[in-house]
Amino acid sequence: MSEQQRIVEAYKRRRQQARTGFYIYENLAHLCRIQERHRETLKLLGSSGFHSLSECRLLVVGCGDGNMLRQFLGWGVSPGNLAGIELCPEPVGYARRLHPNLDIRCGSATSLPWPDASFDLVCQHTVFTSILDPLMKEAIAEEIGRVLCSGGAVLWYDFMYNNPPQPGCTRH
């Protein structure tokens, strides 16, 4: 099984687990984690000079069902400046149904389908701890650098420890 297939299967299992309660918003611990991540993200963006996001061209790598895309819309990013890519087709379909005018693509971040220097900000949440293959991680990091404009920034949210544990994956 390829690394991409393994990731797709792992996230299928995670979506099934989500229905059992750990990742649902009715779980107050999960809701607190999400809200804390949003607060810290806004503080970091503000302290890094991203006070207004209205003109920011933003890419979300590993956009899933579009949750962070919706959050960035709420924070003022113009729909025409917002894009996302996700490896798993099911959440992409959901995200596209919610926001048919956003540029949401299904594919691998190892080969991003946008030109060089397309984005002011590239965001990824827990993409790299989902990947076991170091060459795939390197390829995605290079692609993020390629589509980032000069003076742009990467918003990198990931776990220090694997969550859930991934056999063969080292601590970051």
Coordinates of N, CA, C and O in Angstrom, one line a residue:
M1 N 0.8 -1.2 0.0 CA 0.0 0.0 0.0 C 0.9 1.2 0.0 O 1.8 1.3 0.8
S2 N 0.6 2.2 -0.8 CA 1.3 3.4 -0.9 C 1.1 4.3 0.3 O 0.1 4.1 1.0
E3 N 1.9 5.3 0.6 CA 1.7 6.2 1.7 C 0.4 7.0 1.5 O -0.3 7.2 2.5
Q4 N 0.1 7.4 0.3 CA -1.1 8.1 0.1 C -2.3 7.2 0.4 O -3.3 7.7 1.1
Q5 N -2.3 6.0 0.0 CA -3.4 5.1 0.3 C -3.5 4.9 1.8 O -4.7 4.8 2.3
R6 N -2.4 4.7 2.5 CA -2.4 4.5 3.9 C -3.1 5.7 4.6 O -3.9 5.5 5.5
I7 N -2.7 6.9 4.2 CA -3.3 8.1 4.8 C -4.8 8.2 4.5 O -5.6 8.4 5.5
V8 N -5.2 7.9 3.3 CA -6.7 7.9 3.0 C -7.4 6.9 3.9 O -8.5 7.2 4.5
E9 N -6.9 5.7 4.0 CA -7.5 4.7 4.9 C -7.5 5.1 6.4 O -8.5 4.9 7.1
A10 N -6.4 5.7 6.8 CA -6.4 6.2 8.2 C -7.4 7.2 8.5 O -8.1 7.2 9.5
Y11 N -7.6 8.1 7.6 CA -8.6 9.2 7.8 C -10.1 8.7 7.6 O -11.0 9.2 8.2
K12 N -10.2 7.6 6.8 CA -11.6 7.0 6.8 C -11.9 6.4 8.1 O -13.0 6.6 8.6
R13 N -10.9 5.8 8.8 CA -11.2 5.2 10.1 C -11.4 6.4 11.1 O -12.3 6.2 12.0
R14 N -10.7 7.4 11.0 CA -10.9 8.6 11.9 C -12.3 9.2 11.7 O -12.9 9.5 12.7
R15 N -12.8 9.3 10.5 CA -14.1 9.8 10.3 C -15.2 8.9 10.9 O -16.2 9.4 11.5
Q16 N -14.9 7.6 10.9 CA -15.8 6.7 11.5 C -15.8 6.9 13.1 O -16.8 6.8 13.7
Q17 N -14.6 7.1 13.6 CA -14.4 7.3 15.0 C -15.1 8.6 15.4 O -15.6 8.8 16.5
A18 N -15.1 9.6 14.5 CA -15.7 10.9 14.8 C -17.2 10.7 15.2 O -17.7 11.5 16.0
R19 N -17.8 9.8 14.6 CA -19.2 9.6 14.8 C -19.5 9.0 16.2 O -20.6 9.0 16.7
T20 N -18.4 8.5 16.9 CA -18.6 7.9 18.2 C -18.4 8.9 19.3 O -18.6 8.6 20.4
G21 N -17.9 10.1 19.0 CA -17.9 11.1 20.0 C -16.6 11.9 20.2 O -16.7 13.0 20.7
F22 N -15.5 11.3 19.9 CA -14.2 12.0 20.3 C -14.1 13.3 19.5 O -13.7 14.3 20.1
Y23 N -14.4 13.4 18.2 CA -14.1 14.5 17.4 C -15.4 15.4 17.1 O -15.4 16.2 16.3
I24 N -16.5 15.1 17.8 CA -17.7 15.9 17.6 C -17.8 17.1 18.5 O -17.2 17.1 19.6
Y25 N -18.5 18.1 18.1 CA -18.5 19.3 18.9 C -19.3 19.2 20.1 O -19.2 20.0 21.0
E26 N -20.2 18.2 20.2 CA -20.9 17.9 21.5 C -19.9 17.5 22.6 O -20.2 17.6 23.8
N27 N -18.7 17.0 22.2 CA -17.7 16.7 23.2 C -17.0 18.0 23.6 O -16.3 18.6 22.8
L28 N -17.3 18.5 24.8 CA -16.8 19.8 25.2 C -15.3 19.9 25.2 O -14.7 21.0 25.0
A29 N -14.6 18.8 25.5 CA -13.1 18.8 25.5 C -12.7 19.1 24.1 O -11.7 19.9 23.8
H30 N -13.3 18.5 23.1 CA -12.9 18.7 21.7 C -13.2 20.2 21.3 O -12.4 20.8 20.7
L31 N -14.4 20.7 21.7 CA -14.7 22.0 21.4 C -13.7 23.0 22.0 O -13.3 24.0 21.3
C32 N -13.3 22.7 23.2 CA -12.3 23.6 23.9 C -11.0 23.6 23.1 O -10.3 24.6 22.9
R33 N -10.6 22.4 22.6 CA -9.3 22.3 21.8 C -9.4 23.1 20.6 O -8.5 23.9 20.2
I34 N -10.6 23.1 19.9 CA -10.7 23.8 18.6 C -10.7 25.3 18.9 O -10.0 26.1 18.2
Q35 N -11.4 25.7 19.9 CA -11.5 27.2 20.3 C -10.1 27.7 20.7 O -9.7 28.8 20.3
E36 N -9.4 26.9 21.5 CA -8.0 27.3 21.9 C -7.1 27.5 20.6 O -6.4 28.4 20.5
R37 N -7.2 26.5 19.7 CA -6.4 26.6 18.5 C -6.8 27.9 17.7 O -5.9 28.6 17.2
H38 N -8.1 28.2 17.6 CA -8.5 29.4 16.9 C -8.0 30.7 17.6 O -7.4 31.6 16.9
R39 N -8.0 30.7 18.9 CA -7.5 31.9 19.6 C -6.0 32.1 19.4 O -5.5 33.1 19.1
E40 N -5.3 31.0 19.6 CA -3.8 31.0 19.4 C -3.5 31.4 17.9 O -2.5 32.1 17.7
T41 N -4.2 30.9 17.0 CA -4.0 31.2 15.6 C -4.2 32.7 15.3 O -3.3 33.3 14.7
L42 N -5.3 33.3 15.8 CA -5.5 34.7 15.7 C -4.4 35.5 16.3 O -4.0 36.5 15.8
K43 N -4.0 35.1 17.5 CA -2.9 35.9 18.2 C -1.6 35.8 17.4 O -0.9 36.8 17.2
L44 N -1.3 34.6 16.9 CA -0.1 34.5 16.1 C -0.1 35.3 14.8 O 0.8 36.0 14.4
L45 N -1.3 35.2 14.1 CA -1.4 36.0 12.9 C -1.3 37.5 13.2 O -0.6 38.2 12.5
G46 N -1.9 38.0 14.2 CA -1.8 39.4 14.6 C -0.4 39.8 14.9 O 0.1 40.9 14.5
S47 N 0.3 39.0 15.7 CA 1.7 39.3 16.1 C 2.7 39.2 14.9 O 3.8 39.7 15.0
S48 N 2.2 38.5 13.8 CA 3.1 38.4 12.7 C 2.8 39.4 11.6 O 3.3 39.2 10.4
G49 N 1.9 40.3 11.8 CA 1.6 41.4 10.9 C 0.4 41.1 10.0 O 0.1 41.8 9.1
F50 N -0.3 40.0 10.2 CA -1.5 39.7 9.5 C -2.7 40.2 10.2 O -3.6 39.5 10.7
H51 N -2.8 41.5 10.4 CA -3.9 42.2 11.1 C -5.2 42.1 10.4 O -6.2 41.9 11.0
S52 N -5.2 42.3 9.1 CA -6.4 42.2 8.3 C -6.1 41.1 7.3 O -5.1 41.1 6.6
L53 N -7.0 40.2 7.2 CA -6.8 39.1 6.3 C -7.6 39.3 5.0 O -7.6 38.4 4.1
S54 N -8.2 40.4 4.8 CA -9.1 40.7 3.6 C -8.4 40.6 2.3 O -9.0 40.2 1.3
E55 N -7.1 41.0 2.3 CA -6.4 40.9 1.0 C -5.4 39.8 0.9 O -4.7 39.6 -0.1
C56 N -5.4 38.9 2.0 CA -4.4 37.8 2.1 C -4.9 36.7 1.1 O -6.0 36.3 1.1
R57 N -3.9 36.2 0.3 CA -4.1 35.0 -0.5 C -3.7 33.8 0.3 O -2.5 33.8 0.7
L58 N -4.6 32.9 0.6 CA -4.4 31.9 1.6 C -4.7 30.5 1.1 O -5.7 30.3 0.5
L59 N -3.8 29.6 1.3 CA -4.0 28.2 1.0 C -4.0 27.3 2.2 O -3.1 27.5 3.1
V60 N -5.0 26.4 2.3 CA -5.0 25.5 3.4 C -4.7 24.1 2.9 O -5.4 23.6 2.0
V61 N -3.5 23.6 3.3 CA -3.1 22.3 2.9 C -3.7 21.2 3.8 O -3.5 21.4 5.0
G62 N -4.3 20.2 3.3 CA -5.0 19.2 4.1 C -6.3 19.9 4.7 O -6.6 19.8 5.9
C63 N -7.1 20.5 3.8 CA -8.2 21.2 4.2 C -9.4 20.4 4.7 O -10.4 20.9 5.2
G64 N -9.3 19.1 4.5 CA -10.4 18.2 5.0 C -11.7 18.6 4.5 O -11.9 18.9 3.3
D65 N -12.7 18.7 5.4 CA -14.1 19.1 4.9 C -14.3 20.6 4.9 O -15.4 21.1 4.7
G66 N -13.2 21.3 5.0 CA -13.3 22.8 4.8 C -13.5 23.6 6.1 O -13.7 24.8 6.0
N67 N -13.4 22.9 7.2 CA -13.6 23.6 8.5 C -12.7 24.9 8.6 O -13.2 26.0 8.9
M68 N -11.4 24.7 8.4 CA -10.5 25.9 8.5 C -10.8 26.9 7.4 O -10.6 28.1 7.5
L69 N -11.2 26.4 6.2 CA -11.5 27.4 5.1 C -12.7 28.2 5.6 O -12.7 29.5 5.4
R70 N -13.7 27.6 6.2 CA -14.8 28.4 6.7 C -14.4 29.3 7.8 O -14.9 30.5 7.9
Q71 N -13.5 28.9 8.7 CA -13.0 29.8 9.7 C -12.3 31.0 9.2 O -12.5 32.1 9.6
F72 N -11.4 30.8 8.2 CA -10.7 31.9 7.5 C -11.7 32.8 6.8 O -11.5 34.1 6.8
L73 N -12.8 32.3 6.3 CA -13.8 33.2 5.7 C -14.4 34.1 6.8 O -14.6 35.3 6.6
G74 N -14.7 33.5 8.0 CA -15.2 34.2 9.1 C -14.2 35.2 9.6 O -14.7 36.3 10.2
W75 N -13.0 35.0 9.4 CA -11.9 36.0 9.9 C -11.6 37.0 8.8 O -10.7 37.8 9.0
G76 N -12.3 37.0 7.7 CA -12.2 38.1 6.7 C -11.5 37.8 5.5 O -11.4 38.7 4.6
V77 N -11.0 36.6 5.2 CA -10.3 36.3 4.0 C -11.4 36.3 2.9 O -12.5 35.7 3.0
S78 N -11.1 37.0 1.8 CA -12.0 37.0 0.6 C -12.1 35.6 0.0 O -11.1 35.0 -0.2
P79 N -13.4 35.2 -0.3 CA -13.5 33.9 -1.0 C -12.7 33.7 -2.2 O -12.1 32.6 -2.4
G80 N -12.4 34.7 -3.0 CA -11.6 34.6 -4.2 C -10.1 34.4 -3.9 O -9.3 34.1 -4.7
N81 N -9.7 34.7 -2.6 CA -8.3 34.6 -2.2 C -8.0 33.3 -1.4 O -7.0 33.1 -0.9
L82 N -9.0 32.4 -1.3 CA -8.9 31.3 -0.4 C -9.0 30.0 -1.2 O -9.8 29.8 -2.1
A83 N -8.0 29.1 -0.9 CA -8.0 27.8 -1.6 C -7.6 26.7 -0.6 O -7.0 27.0 0.4
G84 N -7.9 25.5 -1.0 CA -7.6 24.4 -0.2 C -7.3 23.1 -1.0 O -7.8 23.0 -2.2
I85 N -6.5 22.2 -0.5 CA -6.3 21.0 -1.1 C -6.4 19.9 0.0 O -6.0 20.1 1.1
E86 N -7.0 18.7 -0.5 CA -7.2 17.6 0.5 C -7.0 16.3 -0.3 O -7.4 16.2 -1.5
L87 N -6.3 15.4 0.3 CA -6.0 14.1 -0.3 C -7.3 13.2 -0.4 O -7.5 12.5 -1.4
C88 N -8.1 13.2 0.6 CA -9.3 12.3 0.6 C -10.5 12.9 -0.1 O -10.9 14.1 0.2
P89 N -11.1 12.2 -1.0 CA -12.2 12.8 -1.9 C -13.5 13.0 -1.1 O -14.2 14.0 -1.4
E90 N -13.8 12.2 -0.1 CA -15.1 12.4 0.6 C -15.2 13.8 1.2 O -16.2 14.5 1.0
P91 N -14.3 14.2 2.0 CA -14.4 15.5 2.7 C -14.3 16.7 1.6 O -14.9 17.7 1.9
V92 N -13.6 16.5 0.5 CA -13.6 17.5 -0.5 C -15.0 17.7 -1.1 O -15.4 18.8 -1.3
G93 N -15.7 16.6 -1.3 CA -17.1 16.8 -1.8 C -18.0 17.5 -0.9 O -18.7 18.4 -1.3
Y94 N -17.8 17.3 0.4 CA -18.6 18.0 1.4 C -18.2 19.5 1.4 O -19.1 20.4 1.4
A95 N -16.9 19.8 1.4 CA -16.5 21.2 1.4 C -17.0 21.9 0.2 O -17.4 23.1 0.2
R96 N -16.9 21.3 -1.0 CA -17.4 21.9 -2.2 C -18.9 22.2 -2.2 O -19.3 23.2 -2.8
R97 N -19.6 21.2 -1.6 CA -21.1 21.5 -1.5 C -21.4 22.7 -0.7 O -22.3 23.4 -1.0
L98 N -20.7 22.8 0.4 CA -20.9 24.0 1.3 C -20.4 25.3 0.7 O -21.0 26.3 0.9
H99 N -19.3 25.2 -0.1 CA -18.7 26.5 -0.7 C -18.4 26.2 -2.1 O -17.2 26.1 -2.5
P100 N -19.3 26.1 -3.0 CA -19.0 25.8 -4.4 C -18.2 26.9 -5.1 O -17.6 26.6 -6.2
N101 N -18.0 28.1 -4.6 CA -17.2 29.1 -5.2 C -15.8 29.2 -4.7 O -15.0 30.0 -5.2
L102 N -15.5 28.3 -3.8 CA -14.1 28.3 -3.3 C -13.3 27.4 -4.2 O -13.8 26.4 -4.7
D103 N -12.0 27.6 -4.3 CA -11.0 26.8 -5.0 C -10.6 25.6 -4.1 O -9.6 25.7 -3.4
I104 N -11.4 24.5 -4.1 CA -11.1 23.4 -3.3 C -10.7 22.2 -4.2 O -11.6 21.8 -5.0
R105 N -9.5 21.7 -4.0 CA -9.1 20.6 -4.9 C -8.8 19.3 -4.2 O -8.3 19.4 -3.0
C106 N -9.0 18.2 -4.9 CA -8.7 16.9 -4.3 C -7.4 16.5 -5.0 O -7.2 16.5 -6.2
G107 N -6.4 16.2 -4.2 CA -5.1 15.8 -4.7 C -4.0 15.8 -3.6 O -4.3 16.1 -2.5
S108 N -2.8 15.4 -4.0 CA -1.7 15.3 -3.1 C -1.0 16.6 -3.0 O -0.7 17.3 -4.1
A109 N -0.6 17.0 -1.8 CA 0.2 18.2 -1.6 C 1.6 18.1 -2.1 O 2.4 19.0 -2.0
T110 N 2.0 16.9 -2.5 CA 3.4 16.7 -3.1 C 3.5 17.4 -4.4 O 4.7 17.5 -4.9
S111 N 2.4 17.7 -5.0 CA 2.4 18.4 -6.3 C 1.3 19.4 -6.3 O 0.2 19.1 -6.9
L112 N 1.5 20.6 -5.7 CA 0.4 21.5 -5.6 C 0.1 22.1 -7.0 O 1.0 22.5 -7.7
P113 N -1.2 22.2 -7.3 CA -1.6 22.7 -8.7 C -1.7 24.2 -8.9 O -2.4 24.6 -9.7
W114 N -1.0 25.0 -8.1 CA -1.0 26.4 -8.2 C 0.4 26.9 -8.6 O 1.4 26.2 -8.3
P115 N 0.5 28.0 -9.3 CA 1.8 28.5 -9.7 C 2.7 29.0 -8.6 O 2.2 29.2 -7.5
D116 N 3.9 29.2 -8.9 CA 4.9 29.7 -7.9 C 4.4 31.0 -7.3 O 3.7 31.8 -8.0
A117 N 4.7 31.2 -6.0 CA 4.4 32.5 -5.3 C 2.9 32.9 -5.4 O 2.6 34.1 -5.6
S118 N 2.0 31.9 -5.3 CA 0.6 32.2 -5.4 C -0.1 32.7 -4.1 O -1.2 33.3 -4.1
F119 N 0.6 32.4 -2.9 CA -0.1 32.7 -1.7 C 0.8 33.5 -0.7 O 2.0 33.3 -0.6
D120 N 0.1 34.3 0.1 CA 0.8 35.1 1.1 C 0.9 34.3 2.4 O 1.8 34.5 3.2
L121 N 0.0 33.3 2.6 CA -0.1 32.5 3.8 C -0.5 31.1 3.4 O -1.4 30.9 2.7
V122 N 0.3 30.1 3.9 CA -0.1 28.7 3.7 C -0.2 28.1 5.1 O 0.6 28.3 5.9
C123 N -1.4 27.5 5.2 CA -1.7 26.9 6.5 C -1.8 25.4 6.4 O -2.3 24.9 5.5
Q124 N -1.3 24.7 7.4 CA -1.5 23.3 7.5 C -1.7 22.9 9.0 O -1.0 23.5 9.9
H125 N -2.7 22.1 9.2 CA -3.0 21.6 10.6 C -2.9 20.1 10.6 O -3.7 19.4 9.9
T126 N -2.0 19.6 11.3 CA -1.7 18.2 11.5 C -1.5 17.4 10.3 O -1.8 16.2 10.2
V127 N -1.0 18.0 9.2 CA -0.7 17.2 8.0 C 0.6 16.4 8.2 O 0.6 15.2 7.9
F128 N 1.6 17.0 8.8 CA 2.9 16.3 8.8 C 2.9 15.2 9.8 O 3.7 14.2 9.6
T129 N 2.2 15.2 10.9 CA 2.1 14.0 11.8 C 1.3 12.9 11.2 O 1.3 11.8 11.7
S130 N 0.5 13.2 10.2 CA -0.2 12.1 9.5 C 0.6 11.4 8.5 O 0.2 10.3 8.0
I131 N 1.8 11.8 8.2 CA 2.6 11.3 7.2 C 3.8 10.5 7.8 O 4.5 11.1 8.6
L132 N 4.0 9.3 7.4 CA 5.1 8.5 7.9 C 6.4 8.6 7.0 O 7.5 8.5 7.5
D133 N 6.2 8.8 5.7 CA 7.3 8.8 4.8 C 8.0 10.1 4.8 O 7.4 11.2 4.4
P134 N 9.3 10.1 5.2 CA 10.0 11.4 5.2 C 10.2 12.1 3.9 O 10.3 13.3 3.8
L135 N 10.3 11.3 2.8 CA 10.4 11.9 1.5 C 9.1 12.6 1.1 O 9.2 13.6 0.4
M136 N 8.0 12.1 1.5 CA 6.7 12.7 1.2 C 6.6 14.0 2.0 O 6.2 15.1 1.5
K137 N 7.0 14.0 3.3 CA 7.1 15.2 4.1 C 7.9 16.3 3.4 O 7.6 17.5 3.3
E138 N 9.1 15.9 2.9 CA 10.0 16.8 2.3 C 9.4 17.4 1.0 O 9.5 18.6 0.8
A139 N 8.8 16.5 0.2 CA 8.1 17.0 -1.0 C 7.0 18.0 -0.7 O 6.9 19.0 -1.4
I140 N 6.2 17.8 0.3 CA 5.2 18.7 0.6 C 5.7 20.0 1.1 O 5.3 21.1 0.8
A141 N 6.7 20.0 2.0 CA 7.4 21.2 2.5 C 8.0 22.0 1.3 O 7.8 23.2 1.3
E142 N 8.6 21.3 0.4 CA 9.1 22.0 -0.8 C 8.0 22.7 -1.6 O 8.2 23.8 -2.1
E143 N 6.9 22.0 -1.8 CA 5.8 22.6 -2.5 C 5.2 23.8 -1.8 O 4.8 24.8 -2.4
I144 N 5.1 23.7 -0.5 CA 4.6 24.8 0.3 C 5.5 26.0 0.1 O 5.0 27.1 -0.2
G145 N 6.8 25.8 0.1 CA 7.7 26.9 -0.1 C 7.6 27.4 -1.5 O 7.8 28.6 -1.7
R146 N 7.3 26.6 -2.5 CA 7.2 27.0 -3.9 C 6.0 27.9 -4.1 O 6.1 28.9 -4.8
V147 N 4.9 27.6 -3.5 CA 3.7 28.4 -3.8 C 3.6 29.6 -2.9 O 2.7 30.5 -3.1
L148 N 4.5 29.7 -1.9 CA 4.5 30.9 -1.0 C 5.2 32.0 -1.6 O 6.3 31.9 -2.2
C149 N 4.6 33.2 -1.5 CA 5.3 34.4 -2.1 C 6.4 34.9 -1.2 O 6.4 34.5 0.0
S150 N 7.2 35.7 -1.8 CA 8.3 36.3 -1.0 C 7.7 37.1 0.1 O 6.8 37.9 -0.1
G151 N 8.2 37.0 1.3 CA 7.6 37.7 2.5 C 6.4 37.0 3.1 O 5.8 37.5 4.0
G152 N 6.0 35.9 2.5 CA 4.8 35.2 3.0 C 5.2 34.4 4.3 O 6.3 34.4 4.7
A153 N 4.2 33.7 4.8 CA 4.3 33.0 6.0 C 3.6 31.6 5.9 O 2.7 31.4 5.2
V154 N 4.1 30.7 6.7 CA 3.5 29.4 6.9 C 2.9 29.3 8.3 O 3.7 29.5 9.3
L155 N 1.7 29.0 8.4 CA 1.0 28.7 9.7 C 1.0 27.2 9.9 O 0.3 26.5 9.2
W156 N 1.8 26.7 10.8 CA 2.1 25.3 10.9 C 1.6 24.9 12.3 O 2.1 25.3 13.3
Y157 N 0.5 24.1 12.3 CA 0.0 23.6 13.6 C 0.1 22.1 13.5 O -0.5 21.4 12.6
D158 N 0.8 21.5 14.4 CA 1.0 20.1 14.4 C 1.3 19.6 15.8 O 1.5 20.4 16.7
F159 N 1.3 18.3 16.0 CA 1.6 17.7 17.3 C 3.1 17.5 17.5 O 3.8 17.2 16.6
M160 N 3.5 17.7 18.7 CA 4.9 17.4 19.1 C 5.0 15.9 19.1 O 6.0 15.4 18.8
Y161 N 4.0 15.2 19.6 CA 4.0 13.8 19.6 C 2.9 13.3 18.7 O 1.9 14.0 18.5
N162 N 3.0 12.1 18.2 CA 2.0 11.6 17.2 C 0.7 11.4 17.9 O 0.6 10.9 19.0
N163 N -0.3 11.8 17.2 CA -1.7 11.7 17.8 C -2.6 11.4 16.7 O -2.9 12.2 15.8
P164 N -3.2 10.2 16.5 CA -2.9 9.1 17.4 C -1.5 8.5 17.0 O -0.9 8.8 16.0
P165 N -0.9 7.7 17.9 CA 0.4 7.2 17.6 C 0.5 6.5 16.2 O -0.4 5.8 15.9
Q166 N 1.6 6.7 15.5 CA 1.8 6.1 14.2 C 3.0 5.3 14.3 O 4.1 5.8 14.5
P167 N 2.9 4.0 14.1 CA 4.1 3.1 14.1 C 5.1 3.6 13.1 O 4.8 3.9 12.0
G168 N 6.4 3.6 13.6 CA 7.5 3.9 12.7 C 7.7 5.4 12.5 O 8.6 5.9 11.9
C169 N 6.9 6.3 13.2 CA 7.0 7.7 13.0 C 7.8 8.3 14.2 O 7.5 7.9 15.3
T170 N 8.7 9.1 13.9 CA 9.5 9.7 15.0 C 8.9 10.9 15.6 O 8.1 11.6 14.9
R171 N 9.4 11.3 16.8 CA 8.9 12.5 17.4 C 9.4 13.7 16.7 O 10.6 13.7 16.2
H172 N 8.6 14.7 16.5 CA 9.0 16.0 15.8 C 9.5 17.0 16.8 O 9.0 17.3 17.8

